[in-house]
Amino acid sequence: MTVNGMLSNGIGAPLRAATIALALFALAGCETEAERKAPPVSAEKPIEVLEIEAVHQVAFAAGTNAIGPEESARLDDFLARMRVRFGDRVDVEAPPAGAPADLAHQRFAALMAALEDRGARPVARRTVQQSAAGLRLFYSRHVATTIDCPGWSGDSETNFKNQITPRVGCTTAANLAAMVDDPRDLVQGRPGNATEAERLARAVRIYRAGGSNHRVVSSGSSSGSGGSSDSGSSSGGSSSSSSSE
């Protein structure tokens, strides 16, 4: 029996249904077990903020509290590499509590003064073990990194669930981590400043009042036949000034 004959005898509808079912079954086999059980991919990629501590040791000349030119250059290089800004805290290894005022205290005071001259904010730190070669500096900083950013291996695979690719959102998170001035702000905000609020409120008041409150002064002159002592003119002319808000 030909295909046309089968269709005319009423077999066509079941045959088409069987063909469609077979095609759907074949398509379902294209998705792996891992893909069926995989959780949805989130476009929000978290930013991980890590705190690291850098240590730098400052050596002194034997028997003195002087910081030589070479050590001074090393100190400047350390502060520059760590990007220590004005007012940043730098911990300085302090002499043991109750120790007599000896050379260790003099070196501690000299190093504190050197850091203050460079704009840092030195703070004493008591350590368990003192370094015999000199005093140590401790500077803590925060570093922002992005996590959960896989490669592009899954982009060419068939995705029947129409899910987003695993890397969606990684660029946004990486740019934010790179652009933020202080990564610490991502985990702990800074306290408010009343002075900044007053400045912003003043700008709003000026804007609502219709603009600037500065006085604009314009001057003009007119000729006359006689002068007066108030105008201060000796040639017979007079001048007047007007002001507008």
Coordinates of C-alpha atoms in Angstrom, one line a residue, residues 55-144:
V55 CA 55.0 44.3 56.7
H56 CA 58.1 46.5 56.2
Q57 CA 61.1 46.6 58.4
V58 CA 63.1 49.8 59.0
A59 CA 66.8 49.3 59.9
F60 CA 68.8 51.9 61.9
A61 CA 72.5 52.6 62.1
A62 CA 74.2 50.8 65.0
G63 CA 73.8 52.7 68.2
T64 CA 71.7 55.5 66.7
N65 CA 68.1 56.4 66.0
A66 CA 68.8 57.9 62.7
I67 CA 67.1 56.7 59.5
G68 CA 69.7 56.7 56.8
P69 CA 69.2 57.8 53.2
E70 CA 68.9 54.3 51.9
E71 CA 66.3 53.3 54.5
S72 CA 64.4 56.5 53.9
A73 CA 64.2 55.6 50.2
R74 CA 63.1 52.1 51.0
L75 CA 60.4 53.5 53.3
D76 CA 59.2 55.9 50.5
D77 CA 59.1 53.0 48.1
F78 CA 57.0 50.8 50.5
L79 CA 54.5 53.6 51.1
A80 CA 54.2 54.2 47.3
R81 CA 53.7 50.5 46.5
M82 CA 51.1 50.1 49.1
R83 CA 49.4 53.4 47.9
V84 CA 49.3 54.8 51.4
R85 CA 47.3 58.0 51.2
F86 CA 47.2 61.0 53.4
G87 CA 45.7 60.1 56.8
D88 CA 45.9 56.3 56.3
R89 CA 46.7 54.3 59.4
V90 CA 50.1 52.6 59.6
D91 CA 51.0 50.5 62.7
V92 CA 54.5 50.8 64.1
E93 CA 56.1 48.2 66.3
A94 CA 56.3 49.8 69.8
P95 CA 58.8 49.0 72.6
P96 CA 57.5 46.6 75.3
A97 CA 55.3 48.2 77.9
G98 CA 57.2 49.3 81.0
A99 CA 60.6 49.3 79.2
P100 CA 63.0 52.1 80.2
A101 CA 63.4 55.1 77.9
D102 CA 66.4 53.7 75.9
L103 CA 67.4 53.6 72.3
A104 CA 64.4 51.5 71.3
H105 CA 62.1 54.4 72.4
Q106 CA 64.2 56.9 70.5
R107 CA 64.0 54.8 67.3
F108 CA 60.2 54.4 67.8
A109 CA 59.8 58.2 68.1
A110 CA 62.0 58.8 65.1
L111 CA 60.0 56.4 62.9
M112 CA 56.7 57.9 64.1
A113 CA 57.9 61.3 63.2
A114 CA 59.1 60.1 59.7
L115 CA 55.6 58.7 59.0
E116 CA 53.9 61.8 60.1
D117 CA 56.1 63.9 57.8
R118 CA 55.0 61.7 54.9
G119 CA 51.3 62.3 55.7
A120 CA 50.5 58.9 57.3
R121 CA 48.8 58.4 60.6
P122 CA 51.2 56.2 62.7
V123 CA 49.7 54.1 65.5
A124 CA 51.7 52.1 68.1
R125 CA 51.3 48.3 68.1
R126 CA 52.5 46.0 70.8
T127 CA 54.0 42.8 69.3
V128 CA 54.8 39.5 71.0
Q129 CA 58.4 39.4 69.6
Q130 CA 60.5 42.4 68.9
S131 CA 62.8 42.5 65.9
A132 CA 66.4 43.1 66.9
A133 CA 67.4 44.5 63.4
G134 CA 64.9 47.4 63.6
L135 CA 61.3 48.3 63.8
R136 CA 58.5 46.9 61.7
L137 CA 55.6 48.7 60.0
F138 CA 52.2 47.1 59.4
Y139 CA 49.8 48.4 56.8
S140 CA 46.4 46.8 56.1
R141 CA 44.5 47.3 52.9
H142 CA 41.5 45.7 51.3
V143 CA 41.5 44.1 47.8
A144 CA 38.3 43.5 45.8

